[in-house]
CSV table of C-alpha atoms in Angstrom, one decimal:
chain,number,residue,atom,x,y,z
A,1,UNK,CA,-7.9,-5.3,-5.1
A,2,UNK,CA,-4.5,-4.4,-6.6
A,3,UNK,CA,-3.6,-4.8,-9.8
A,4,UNK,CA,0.1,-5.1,-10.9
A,5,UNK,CA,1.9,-4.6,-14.1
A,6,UNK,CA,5.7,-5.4,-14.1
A,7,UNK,CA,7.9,-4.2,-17.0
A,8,UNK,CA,11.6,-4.3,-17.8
A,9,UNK,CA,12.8,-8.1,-17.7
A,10,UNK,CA,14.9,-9.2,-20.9
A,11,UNK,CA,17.8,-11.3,-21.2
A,12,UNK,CA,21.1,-9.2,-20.7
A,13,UNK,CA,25.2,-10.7,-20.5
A,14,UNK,CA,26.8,-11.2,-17.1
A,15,UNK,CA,28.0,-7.6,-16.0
A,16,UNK,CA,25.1,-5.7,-17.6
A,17,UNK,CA,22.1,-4.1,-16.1
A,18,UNK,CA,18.3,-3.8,-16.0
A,19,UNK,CA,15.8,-2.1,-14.5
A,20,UNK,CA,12.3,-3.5,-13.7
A,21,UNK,CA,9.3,-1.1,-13.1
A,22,UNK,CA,6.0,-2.4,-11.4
A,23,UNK,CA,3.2,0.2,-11.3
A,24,UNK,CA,0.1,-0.4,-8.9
A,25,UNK,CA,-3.4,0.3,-9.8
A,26,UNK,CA,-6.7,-0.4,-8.0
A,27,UNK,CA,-7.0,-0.1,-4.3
A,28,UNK,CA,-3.6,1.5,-4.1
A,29,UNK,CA,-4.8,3.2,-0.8
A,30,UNK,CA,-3.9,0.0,0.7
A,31,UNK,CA,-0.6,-0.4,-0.2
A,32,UNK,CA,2.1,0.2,2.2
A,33,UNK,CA,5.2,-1.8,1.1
A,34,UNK,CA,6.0,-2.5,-2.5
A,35,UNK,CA,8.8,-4.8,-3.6
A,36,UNK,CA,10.4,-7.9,-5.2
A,37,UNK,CA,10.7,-11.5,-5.1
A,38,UNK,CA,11.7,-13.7,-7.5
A,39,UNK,CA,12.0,-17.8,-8.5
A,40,UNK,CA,14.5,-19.5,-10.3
A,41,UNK,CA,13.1,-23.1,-12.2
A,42,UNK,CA,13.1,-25.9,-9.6
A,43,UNK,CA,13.6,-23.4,-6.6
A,44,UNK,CA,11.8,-21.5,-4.3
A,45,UNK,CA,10.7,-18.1,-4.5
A,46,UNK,CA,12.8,-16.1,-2.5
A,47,UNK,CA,13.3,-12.3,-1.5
A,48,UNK,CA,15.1,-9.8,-3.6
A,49,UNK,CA,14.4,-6.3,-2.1
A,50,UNK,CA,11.4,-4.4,-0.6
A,51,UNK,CA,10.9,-0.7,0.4
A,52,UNK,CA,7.8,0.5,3.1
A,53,UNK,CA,6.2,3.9,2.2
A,54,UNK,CA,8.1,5.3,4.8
A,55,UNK,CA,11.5,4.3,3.0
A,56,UNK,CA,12.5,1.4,4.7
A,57,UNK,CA,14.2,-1.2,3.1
A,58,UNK,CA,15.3,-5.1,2.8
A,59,UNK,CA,17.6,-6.9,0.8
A,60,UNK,CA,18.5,-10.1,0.4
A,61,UNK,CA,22.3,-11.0,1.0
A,62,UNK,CA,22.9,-12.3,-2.3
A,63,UNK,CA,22.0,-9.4,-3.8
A,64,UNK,CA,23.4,-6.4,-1.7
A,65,UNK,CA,25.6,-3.6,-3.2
A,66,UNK,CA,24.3,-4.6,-6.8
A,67,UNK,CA,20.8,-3.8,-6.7
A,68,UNK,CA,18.6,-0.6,-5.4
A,69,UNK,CA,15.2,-0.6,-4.9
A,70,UNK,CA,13.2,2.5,-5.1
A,71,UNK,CA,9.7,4.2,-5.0
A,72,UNK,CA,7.8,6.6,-6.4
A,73,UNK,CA,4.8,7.2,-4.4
A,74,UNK,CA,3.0,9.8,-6.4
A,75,UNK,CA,3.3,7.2,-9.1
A,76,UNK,CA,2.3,4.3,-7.3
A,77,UNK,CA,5.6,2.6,-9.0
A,78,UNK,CA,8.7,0.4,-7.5
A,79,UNK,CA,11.4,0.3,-9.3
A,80,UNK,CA,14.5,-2.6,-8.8
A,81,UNK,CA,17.6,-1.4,-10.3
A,82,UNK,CA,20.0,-4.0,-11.3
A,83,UNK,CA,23.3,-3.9,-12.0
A,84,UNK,CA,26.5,-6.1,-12.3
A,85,UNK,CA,24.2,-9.4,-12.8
A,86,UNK,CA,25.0,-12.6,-12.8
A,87,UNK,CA,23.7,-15.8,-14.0
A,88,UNK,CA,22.2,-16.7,-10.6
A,89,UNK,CA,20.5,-14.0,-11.0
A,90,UNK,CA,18.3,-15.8,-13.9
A,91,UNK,CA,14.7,-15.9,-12.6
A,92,UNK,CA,10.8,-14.9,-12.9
A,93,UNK,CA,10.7,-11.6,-11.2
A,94,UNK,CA,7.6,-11.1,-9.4
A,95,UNK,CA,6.4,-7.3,-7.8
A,96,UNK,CA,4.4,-7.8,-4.7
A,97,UNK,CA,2.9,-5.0,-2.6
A,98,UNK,CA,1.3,-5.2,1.0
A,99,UNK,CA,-0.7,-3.5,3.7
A,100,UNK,CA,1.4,-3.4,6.7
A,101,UNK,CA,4.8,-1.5,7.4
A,102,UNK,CA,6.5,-4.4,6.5
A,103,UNK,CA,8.8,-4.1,3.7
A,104,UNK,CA,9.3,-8.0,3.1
A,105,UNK,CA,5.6,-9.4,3.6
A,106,UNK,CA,3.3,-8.7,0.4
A,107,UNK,CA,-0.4,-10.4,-0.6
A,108,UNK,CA,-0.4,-9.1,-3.9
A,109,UNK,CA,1.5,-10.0,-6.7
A,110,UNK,CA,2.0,-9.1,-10.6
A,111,UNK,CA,2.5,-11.7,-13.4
A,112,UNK,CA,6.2,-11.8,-13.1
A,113,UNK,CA,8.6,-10.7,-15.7
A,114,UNK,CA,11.6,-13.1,-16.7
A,115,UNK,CA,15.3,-11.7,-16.5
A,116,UNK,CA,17.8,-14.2,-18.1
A,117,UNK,CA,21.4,-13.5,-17.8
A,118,UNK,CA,24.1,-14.9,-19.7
A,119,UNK,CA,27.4,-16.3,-19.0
């Protein structure tokens, strides 16, 4: 199994930034891609960014030009840089990793951590 801790959520105005970390632990020798989604109250969980072990990433639209994902393998640890955020952007982020090359399809998942952004 995997275990993930995500850390970094808080509530920040429109125009700021964050930056979430999610280190893995566990059977980390199974995890290729590494990555985010996240869900907004009364919507569905949606796609934010992921990045394959080999570097390959995927963004959603929506969020393009604004936010970078990033890895360090040695560290087990994603990172999702966010900047210029909007209210949209308000949601439970969730880290997800997965075994395959795949940089959007993950089976495990952290708690979630909650960005709020202000207008």
């Amino acid at each position: 199994q995997v275990q993930l801790v995500e850390s970094g959520g808080g509530l920040v105005q429109a125009g700021g930034s964050l930056r979430l970390a999610c280190a893995a632990s566990g059977s980390i020798f199974r995890i290729n891609a590494m990555g985010w989604y996240r869900q907004a109250p009364g919507k569905q969980r949606e796609l934010v960014a992921g990045i394959t072990r080999g570097g390959r990433t995927a963004y959603a639209d929506s969020v393009k030009g604004r936010f970078t994902i990033s890895r360090d393998n040695a560290k087990n640890t994603v990172y999702l840089q966010m900047n210029s955020l909007k209210p949209e952007d308000t949601a439970v982020y969730y880290c997800g990793t997965g075994s395959a090359p795949i940089a959007t399809l993950f089976d495990s998942w952290g708690q979630g951590t909650q960005v709020t952004v202000s207008s």
